Amino acid sequence: MGDYEVRCVSDYSLQPSFALNCLNDSSLLRAYYAAKRLEPKDLPGIWRFFDWLPVHGIIEDASEGSITYKSQGLAQELGLKNLYISFSGYWPERKASMPTCSFKDLEAPPTMQRLKEQGDGSTLVVASAGNTARAFAQVASLTGQKLALFVPEKSLSRMWTTAEPGPVTLVSVKGDYFDAITVAEKVQSRPGFVPEGGARNIARRDGMGTVMLDAALALHAIPDHYFQAVGSGTGGISAWEAALRLKEDGRFGSNLPRLHLAQNLPNAPLYFAWKGKEPAPAAEDMFDDVLFNRRPPYGVAGGVKDALLATKGDLYGITNDEAAMAKQLFEQSEEIDILNAPAVAVAALEQAAKSDAIHPDDVILLNITGGGISRIKEDYALHALHPDNIVSDWEEAVQFLEGRS
Ligand SMILES: *Cc1c(COP(=O)(O)O)cnc(C)c1O
């Protein structure tokens, strides 16, 4: 049960279970599970996929997963016969009740469970433009684990939980997401703190991979295409890795889904790298700044480039205007509110449908990575999280945090 080995993608060398890096190179690590067949367990939500999550136990209260359904409205608008939507968010009419309304709710529970299994009582450090911080705050509030969040000032409005807030320290960083990361990296190297690892964290990736697993069960097959809006591209890597496991299982077909990953122009380093273009200067106003990551895992072994090459995938650059129109189209045709980020994926799907990148009969999975915030407000009073401190650099952050503990 829950047996796995952690190996480098580059040379298959065995690494310690809780490693985040390979010793020889910059390769990503990957979990290699003993179970080779997808056998859903009689456990709640994402824990059904226990065999393919790098954990030995579960957090029962943090379990909600994505749902998969066949689109009628959007499918008709785009002339697609087999469009399936994976929805990560709150939409009780379709039995989706992810508590902080984005697919970061798939990453936080396995990560926090692993932290518990690691068992040294360290404070987990997370830097985030909002959605990741919110998801981790939710789980830490339920489990009582120590968590320090570093969030850029302008993302503070995204900080809320549906659970009564627990032992979460929220540090607001002056500047953008990159400044928040810089501060967090200094803090997490101090004794008593551990980094969550971002794309390097196998629990985050395999948590996100449950999107593909849930879809495969619903479709009885691996889809032909997978559309997602990306910042770091971690979700794309996760979809690829989950599909590799499904392929090895053998009952879901032998094709890998073509990854169609979408970024928001001009802050689209993955797009420019993939197209071999000079990156455009960064802009202040993005349709959704959760999609901007300045150091995405592109060229490393097991990273975004490998995932695109292996799946014959592509990257799309989407403007704010295109995303805004796509958001409207989605919300009107599917009748649920979505976050801005997934609208970038909808715009990419629109582009693909107009080209010969996809065919009307192809089986397509569109990952709506967040939604239902308007809907959840009808059912829950959200608890806003307020910053415990506002810092301009890491020295201030360390002084504050070490003064508290
Ligand atoms: C984080 C996030 C993304 C991008 O995720 P990747 O880590 O780049 O795969 C997309 N949509 C939403 C809603 C997100 O929170």
Coordinates of C-alpha atoms and ligand atoms in Angstrom, one line a residue:
M1 CA 0.0 0.0 0.0
G2 CA 1.4 3.4 -1.0
D3 CA 4.7 1.8 -2.0
Y4 CA 6.9 3.9 -4.2
E5 CA 10.5 4.7 -5.0
V6 CA 11.8 8.2 -5.7
R7 CA 14.2 8.4 -8.7
C8 CA 15.8 11.0 -10.9
V9 CA 14.1 11.2 -14.4
S10 CA 17.6 11.8 -16.0
D11 CA 19.4 8.6 -14.9
Y12 CA 16.8 6.6 -12.9
S13 CA 19.1 6.9 -9.8
L14 CA 17.4 6.1 -6.5
Q15 CA 17.0 9.0 -4.1
P16 CA 15.9 9.4 -0.5
S17 CA 12.1 9.5 -0.2
F18 CA 11.9 13.2 0.8
A19 CA 14.5 14.6 -1.6
L20 CA 13.6 17.5 -3.8
N21 CA 16.7 17.5 -6.0
C22 CA 18.9 15.0 -7.7
L23 CA 22.5 14.8 -6.7
N24 CA 24.1 14.7 -10.2
D25 CA 22.1 17.1 -12.2
S26 CA 19.0 19.4 -12.2
S27 CA 16.6 16.6 -13.2
L28 CA 13.2 16.4 -11.6
L29 CA 12.5 13.5 -9.3
R30 CA 9.6 11.2 -10.0
A31 CA 7.7 8.7 -7.9
Y32 CA 7.7 5.1 -9.3
Y33 CA 4.8 3.2 -7.7
A34 CA 4.8 -0.4 -6.9
A35 CA 1.1 -0.6 -8.1
K36 CA 1.0 -0.8 -11.9
R37 CA -2.8 -0.8 -12.2
L38 CA -5.2 2.0 -11.3
E39 CA -7.3 0.4 -8.6
P40 CA -9.4 3.1 -6.9
K41 CA -9.6 2.6 -3.2
D42 CA -12.6 2.9 -1.0
L43 CA -11.4 6.2 0.3
P44 CA -12.7 9.8 0.1
G45 CA -12.0 12.0 -2.9
I46 CA -8.4 12.1 -4.2
W47 CA -7.4 9.4 -1.8
R48 CA -9.1 7.0 -4.0
F49 CA -5.9 7.2 -6.0
F50 CA -3.9 6.3 -2.9
D51 CA -1.7 3.8 -4.8
W52 CA -0.4 6.6 -7.1
L53 CA 0.1 9.3 -4.4
P54 CA 3.4 9.4 -2.5
V55 CA 1.8 9.0 0.9
H56 CA 1.3 6.2 3.5
G57 CA -1.7 7.8 5.1
I58 CA -4.4 10.3 4.3
I59 CA -5.9 13.5 5.7
E60 CA -9.6 12.6 5.7
D61 CA -10.9 16.1 6.0
A62 CA -8.9 17.4 3.0
S63 CA -9.9 15.1 0.2
E64 CA -12.1 16.9 -2.4
G65 CA -11.0 16.2 -6.0
S66 CA -11.8 17.4 -9.5
I67 CA -14.8 16.2 -11.4
T68 CA -15.0 15.3 -15.1
Y69 CA -18.1 15.8 -17.2
K70 CA -19.0 15.9 -20.9
S71 CA -19.5 19.4 -22.2
Q72 CA -22.7 20.3 -24.0
G73 CA -22.7 24.1 -24.2
L74 CA -19.0 25.0 -24.9
A75 CA -18.7 21.8 -27.1
Q76 CA -21.5 23.1 -29.3
E77 CA -20.1 26.6 -29.5
L78 CA -16.8 25.2 -30.7
G79 CA -18.1 22.4 -32.8
L80 CA -16.5 19.6 -30.8
K81 CA -18.2 16.2 -30.3
N82 CA -16.1 14.8 -27.4
L83 CA -15.2 17.7 -25.2
Y84 CA -14.8 16.8 -21.6
I85 CA -14.2 19.3 -18.8
S86 CA -12.2 18.6 -15.7
F87 CA -13.5 21.2 -13.2
S88 CA -11.5 22.0 -10.1
G89 CA -13.5 24.2 -7.9
Y90 CA -16.9 24.6 -6.1
W91 CA -20.0 23.5 -8.0
P92 CA -22.2 21.4 -5.8
E93 CA -24.8 20.9 -8.6
R94 CA -22.1 18.8 -10.3
K95 CA -20.7 17.4 -7.0
A96 CA -17.5 19.5 -7.1
S97 CA -16.6 21.0 -3.7
M98 CA -13.0 21.9 -3.6
P99 CA -12.7 24.3 -0.7
T100 CA -10.5 27.0 -2.1
C101 CA -11.8 26.8 -5.6
S102 CA -8.6 25.9 -7.6
F103 CA -6.6 22.8 -8.4
K104 CA -4.1 23.8 -5.8
D105 CA -6.5 22.0 -3.5
L106 CA -5.2 18.8 -5.2
E107 CA -1.6 19.6 -4.3
A108 CA -1.8 20.8 -0.7
P109 CA -3.3 17.6 1.0
P110 CA -0.7 15.1 -0.3
T111 CA 2.1 17.6 0.4
M112 CA 0.9 18.2 4.0
Q113 CA 0.4 14.4 4.5
R114 CA 4.0 13.8 3.4
L115 CA 5.2 16.5 5.7
K116 CA 3.5 14.7 8.6
E117 CA 5.2 11.5 7.5
Q118 CA 8.6 13.3 7.3
G119 CA 7.8 14.1 10.9
D120 CA 10.4 16.7 12.1
G121 CA 7.8 19.3 13.0
S122 CA 9.3 22.0 10.7
T123 CA 7.3 24.9 9.5
L124 CA 6.4 24.6 5.8
V125 CA 7.3 27.6 3.7
V126 CA 5.1 28.5 0.7
A127 CA 5.5 31.5 -1.6
S128 CA 2.5 32.1 -3.8
A129 CA 0.6 34.6 -5.9
G130 CA -2.5 33.5 -4.1
N131 CA -4.1 30.2 -5.0
T132 CA -1.4 27.9 -3.7
A133 CA -1.2 29.9 -0.4
R134 CA -5.0 29.7 0.0
A135 CA -5.0 25.9 -0.5
F136 CA -2.2 25.3 1.9
A137 CA -3.8 27.6 4.5
Q138 CA -6.9 25.6 4.3
V139 CA -5.2 22.2 4.9
A140 CA -2.9 23.6 7.6
S141 CA -6.0 25.1 9.3
L142 CA -7.6 21.6 9.4
T143 CA -4.5 19.7 10.5
G144 CA -2.9 22.2 12.8
Q145 CA 0.5 21.9 11.0
K146 CA 2.7 25.0 11.0
L147 CA 2.8 27.0 7.8
A148 CA 4.4 30.3 6.8
L149 CA 3.0 31.9 3.6
F150 CA 4.8 34.6 1.6
V151 CA 2.4 36.4 -0.6
P152 CA 2.8 39.6 -2.7
E153 CA 0.8 42.5 -1.3
K154 CA -1.6 42.8 -4.2
S155 CA -2.6 39.1 -3.9
L156 CA -3.8 39.5 -0.3
S157 CA -7.4 39.7 -1.4
R158 CA -7.0 36.1 -2.5
M159 CA -6.2 34.9 1.0
W160 CA -9.2 33.2 2.6
T161 CA -10.2 29.8 3.8
T162 CA -13.5 28.1 4.4
A163 CA -12.1 26.4 7.5
E164 CA -11.5 28.4 10.7
P165 CA -8.0 29.7 10.2
G166 CA -5.3 27.6 12.1
P167 CA -1.6 28.1 12.8
V168 CA -0.8 30.0 9.6
T169 CA 1.6 32.9 9.5
L170 CA 0.9 35.1 6.6
V171 CA 3.7 37.4 5.5
S172 CA 3.0 40.0 2.9
V173 CA 6.0 40.9 0.7
K174 CA 6.3 44.2 -0.9
G175 CA 6.8 43.7 -4.7
D176 CA 5.6 40.9 -7.0
Y177 CA 5.5 37.1 -6.8
F178 CA 9.2 36.9 -7.7
D179 CA 10.0 39.1 -4.6
A180 CA 7.8 36.8 -2.5
I181 CA 9.8 33.8 -3.8
T182 CA 13.1 35.4 -3.1
V183 CA 12.2 36.1 0.5
A184 CA 10.7 32.6 1.0
E185 CA 13.9 31.0 -0.4
K186 CA 16.0 32.6 2.3
V187 CA 13.6 31.7 5.1
Q188 CA 13.3 28.1 4.1
S189 CA 17.0 27.5 4.3
R190 CA 17.0 28.4 8.0
P191 CA 16.7 25.6 10.7
G192 CA 13.1 24.8 11.5
F193 CA 11.8 25.6 8.1
V194 CA 11.3 23.4 5.0
P195 CA 10.6 24.3 1.4
E196 CA 7.5 22.9 -0.3
G197 CA 9.5 22.5 -3.5
G198 CA 7.1 23.7 -6.2
A199 CA 7.4 21.6 -9.4
R200 CA 10.1 19.6 -7.7
N201 CA 7.7 18.2 -5.1
I202 CA 6.3 14.8 -6.3
A203 CA 3.3 15.2 -3.9
R204 CA 2.3 18.4 -5.6
R205 CA 2.6 16.8 -9.1
D206 CA 0.9 13.6 -8.3
G207 CA -1.9 15.4 -6.5
M208 CA -2.5 17.4 -9.7
G209 CA -2.1 14.2 -11.7
T210 CA -5.4 13.0 -10.2
V211 CA -7.1 15.3 -12.7
M212 CA -6.0 12.9 -15.5
L213 CA -6.8 9.8 -13.4
D214 CA -10.3 11.0 -12.7
A215 CA -10.8 11.8 -16.3
A216 CA -9.5 8.4 -17.4
L217 CA -12.0 6.7 -15.2
A218 CA -14.8 8.8 -16.6
L219 CA -13.8 8.4 -20.2
H220 CA -12.5 4.8 -19.9
A221 CA -9.6 6.1 -21.9
I222 CA -6.7 8.5 -21.9
P223 CA -7.9 11.6 -23.8
D224 CA -6.3 12.5 -27.2
H225 CA -5.7 16.1 -26.1
Y226 CA -5.2 18.0 -22.8
F227 CA -5.6 21.8 -22.5
Q228 CA -4.4 23.8 -19.5
A229 CA -3.3 27.3 -18.6
V230 CA 0.2 27.2 -17.1
G231 CA 2.6 29.4 -15.2
S232 CA 5.3 26.9 -14.1
G233 CA 3.9 24.1 -16.3
T234 CA 3.7 21.8 -13.3
G235 CA 0.2 20.8 -14.1
G236 CA 1.2 19.8 -17.6
I237 CA 4.1 17.7 -16.3
S238 CA 1.7 16.0 -13.9
A239 CA -0.8 15.2 -16.7
W240 CA 1.9 13.6 -18.7
E241 CA 3.2 11.6 -15.8
A242 CA -0.3 10.4 -14.9
A243 CA -0.8 9.4 -18.5
L244 CA 2.5 7.5 -18.5
R245 CA 1.2 5.4 -15.6
L246 CA -2.2 4.9 -17.2
K247 CA -0.5 3.8 -20.4
E248 CA 1.6 1.3 -18.4
D249 CA -1.7 0.0 -16.8
G250 CA -2.8 -0.8 -20.4
R251 CA -6.6 -0.6 -19.9
F252 CA -6.9 3.0 -20.9
G253 CA -5.2 2.9 -24.3
S254 CA -1.6 3.4 -25.3
N255 CA -1.6 7.0 -26.6
L256 CA -0.3 9.9 -24.6
P257 CA -2.5 13.0 -24.6
R258 CA -1.1 15.8 -26.6
L259 CA -0.4 18.6 -24.2
H260 CA -1.8 22.0 -25.3
L261 CA -0.5 24.4 -22.7
A262 CA -1.4 28.1 -22.7
Q263 CA 0.3 31.1 -21.3
N264 CA -0.8 34.7 -20.9
L265 CA 1.2 37.1 -23.1
P266 CA 3.5 38.9 -22.7
N267 CA 4.6 37.2 -19.4
A268 CA 4.9 33.9 -21.1
P269 CA 8.5 32.5 -20.7
L270 CA 7.5 28.9 -21.5
Y271 CA 5.8 30.0 -24.7
F272 CA 8.8 32.0 -25.9
A273 CA 11.2 29.2 -25.0
W274 CA 9.2 26.6 -26.8
K275 CA 8.8 28.8 -29.9
G276 CA 12.4 29.7 -29.8
K277 CA 11.5 33.4 -29.6
E278 CA 13.1 36.3 -27.7
P279 CA 10.9 36.8 -24.6
A280 CA 8.9 40.0 -24.7
P281 CA 9.4 42.5 -21.9
A282 CA 7.2 41.7 -18.8
A283 CA 4.1 43.7 -18.4
E284 CA 2.3 44.8 -15.2
D285 CA -1.3 43.9 -16.0
M286 CA -1.9 40.3 -16.6
F287 CA -5.2 38.6 -17.1
D288 CA -4.2 36.4 -14.1
D289 CA -0.9 36.8 -12.4
V290 CA -1.0 33.2 -11.0
L291 CA 0.2 32.4 -14.5
F292 CA 3.5 34.2 -14.3
N293 CA 6.5 32.2 -13.1
R294 CA 10.0 33.6 -13.9
R295 CA 11.9 30.4 -13.6
P296 CA 9.6 27.6 -14.9
P297 CA 11.1 24.1 -15.0
Y298 CA 11.4 24.1 -18.8
G299 CA 14.7 22.4 -19.9
V300 CA 15.4 20.2 -16.9
A301 CA 15.0 16.4 -17.3
G302 CA 11.3 15.5 -16.8
G303 CA 10.3 19.2 -17.2
V304 CA 8.0 21.0 -19.5
K305 CA 10.1 20.6 -22.7
D306 CA 10.3 16.9 -22.2
A307 CA 6.6 16.7 -21.6
L308 CA 5.8 18.6 -24.8
L309 CA 8.2 16.5 -26.9
A310 CA 7.0 13.2 -25.5
T311 CA 3.3 14.1 -26.2
K312 CA 3.8 16.1 -29.4
G313 CA 2.4 19.0 -27.6
D314 CA 2.3 22.7 -28.1
L315 CA 2.3 26.0 -26.3
Y316 CA -0.1 28.9 -26.9
G317 CA 0.3 32.6 -26.2
I318 CA -3.0 34.2 -25.3
T319 CA -3.6 37.9 -25.0
N320 CA -5.7 39.5 -22.2
D321 CA -8.5 40.3 -24.7
E322 CA -8.7 36.8 -26.0
A323 CA -8.8 35.4 -22.5
A324 CA -11.6 37.9 -21.5
M325 CA -13.7 36.8 -24.4
A326 CA -13.1 33.2 -23.7
K327 CA -14.0 33.6 -20.1
Q328 CA -17.4 35.1 -21.1
L329 CA -18.0 32.3 -23.6
F330 CA -17.2 29.6 -21.0
E331 CA -19.4 31.1 -18.3
Q332 CA -22.3 31.6 -20.6
S333 CA -22.1 28.2 -22.2
E334 CA -21.4 26.1 -19.1
E335 CA -23.1 28.3 -16.5
I336 CA -20.5 28.5 -13.7
D337 CA -18.1 31.3 -12.9
I338 CA -14.4 30.5 -13.4
L339 CA -11.1 32.1 -12.4
N340 CA -9.2 34.1 -15.0
A341 CA -6.4 31.6 -15.4
P342 CA -8.5 28.8 -16.9
A343 CA -10.0 31.3 -19.4
V344 CA -6.5 31.3 -21.0
A345 CA -6.9 27.6 -21.6
V346 CA -10.4 28.1 -23.0
A347 CA -8.9 30.7 -25.5
A348 CA -6.2 28.2 -26.5
L349 CA -8.9 25.5 -27.1
E350 CA -10.8 28.1 -29.3
Q351 CA -7.7 28.7 -31.3
A352 CA -7.0 25.0 -31.7
A353 CA -10.6 24.3 -32.8
K354 CA -10.2 26.9 -35.6
S355 CA -7.0 25.3 -36.8
D356 CA -6.2 21.7 -37.7
A357 CA -4.5 21.1 -34.3
I358 CA -7.6 19.1 -33.2
H359 CA -10.4 17.4 -35.0
P360 CA -14.1 17.7 -34.1
D361 CA -14.2 14.0 -33.1
D362 CA -11.1 13.9 -31.0
V363 CA -11.5 13.2 -27.3
I364 CA -10.4 16.4 -25.5
L365 CA -9.9 17.2 -21.9
L366 CA -10.1 20.8 -20.9
N367 CA -8.7 21.5 -17.4
I368 CA -10.7 24.3 -15.8
T369 CA -8.2 24.8 -13.0
G370 CA -10.3 27.0 -10.8
G371 CA -13.9 28.2 -10.5
G372 CA -17.0 28.6 -8.4
I373 CA -15.8 31.4 -6.2
S374 CA -19.1 33.3 -6.7
R375 CA -20.9 30.0 -6.2
I376 CA -19.2 29.2 -2.9
K377 CA -20.0 32.6 -1.5
E378 CA -23.6 31.6 -1.7
D379 CA -23.0 28.7 0.7
Y380 CA -20.1 29.7 2.9
A381 CA -18.9 32.7 4.9
L382 CA -15.2 33.0 3.8
H383 CA -12.6 33.7 6.5
A384 CA -10.3 36.4 5.2
L385 CA -6.6 35.9 6.3
H386 CA -4.9 39.1 7.4
P387 CA -1.1 39.5 7.1
D388 CA 0.8 39.1 10.4
N389 CA 3.5 41.3 9.0
I390 CA 4.5 43.2 5.9
V391 CA 8.2 43.0 4.9
S392 CA 10.4 44.4 2.2
D393 CA 13.2 41.9 2.3
W394 CA 14.3 38.5 3.7
E395 CA 16.2 40.0 6.7
E396 CA 13.0 41.5 8.0
A397 CA 11.1 38.3 7.4
V398 CA 13.7 36.1 9.2
Q399 CA 13.8 38.6 12.1
F400 CA 10.0 38.5 12.4
L401 CA 9.6 34.7 12.1
E402 CA 12.5 33.8 14.4
G403 CA 11.2 36.4 16.9
R404 CA 7.9 34.5 17.0
S405 CA 9.0 30.9 17.4
Ligands
LIG1 C1 -1.4 27.6 -10.4 C2 -2.5 27.7 -11.4 C3 -2.4 27.4 -12.7 C4 -1.1 27.1 -13.4 O1 -0.5 25.9 -12.9 P1 0.8 25.3 -13.2 O2 1.5 25.1 -11.9 O3 1.6 26.2 -14.1 O4 0.5 24.0 -13.9 C5 -3.5 27.5 -13.5 N1 -4.7 27.8 -13.1 C6 -4.9 28.1 -11.7 C7 -6.2 28.4 -11.3 C8 -3.8 28.0 -10.9 O5 -4.0 28.3 -9.6

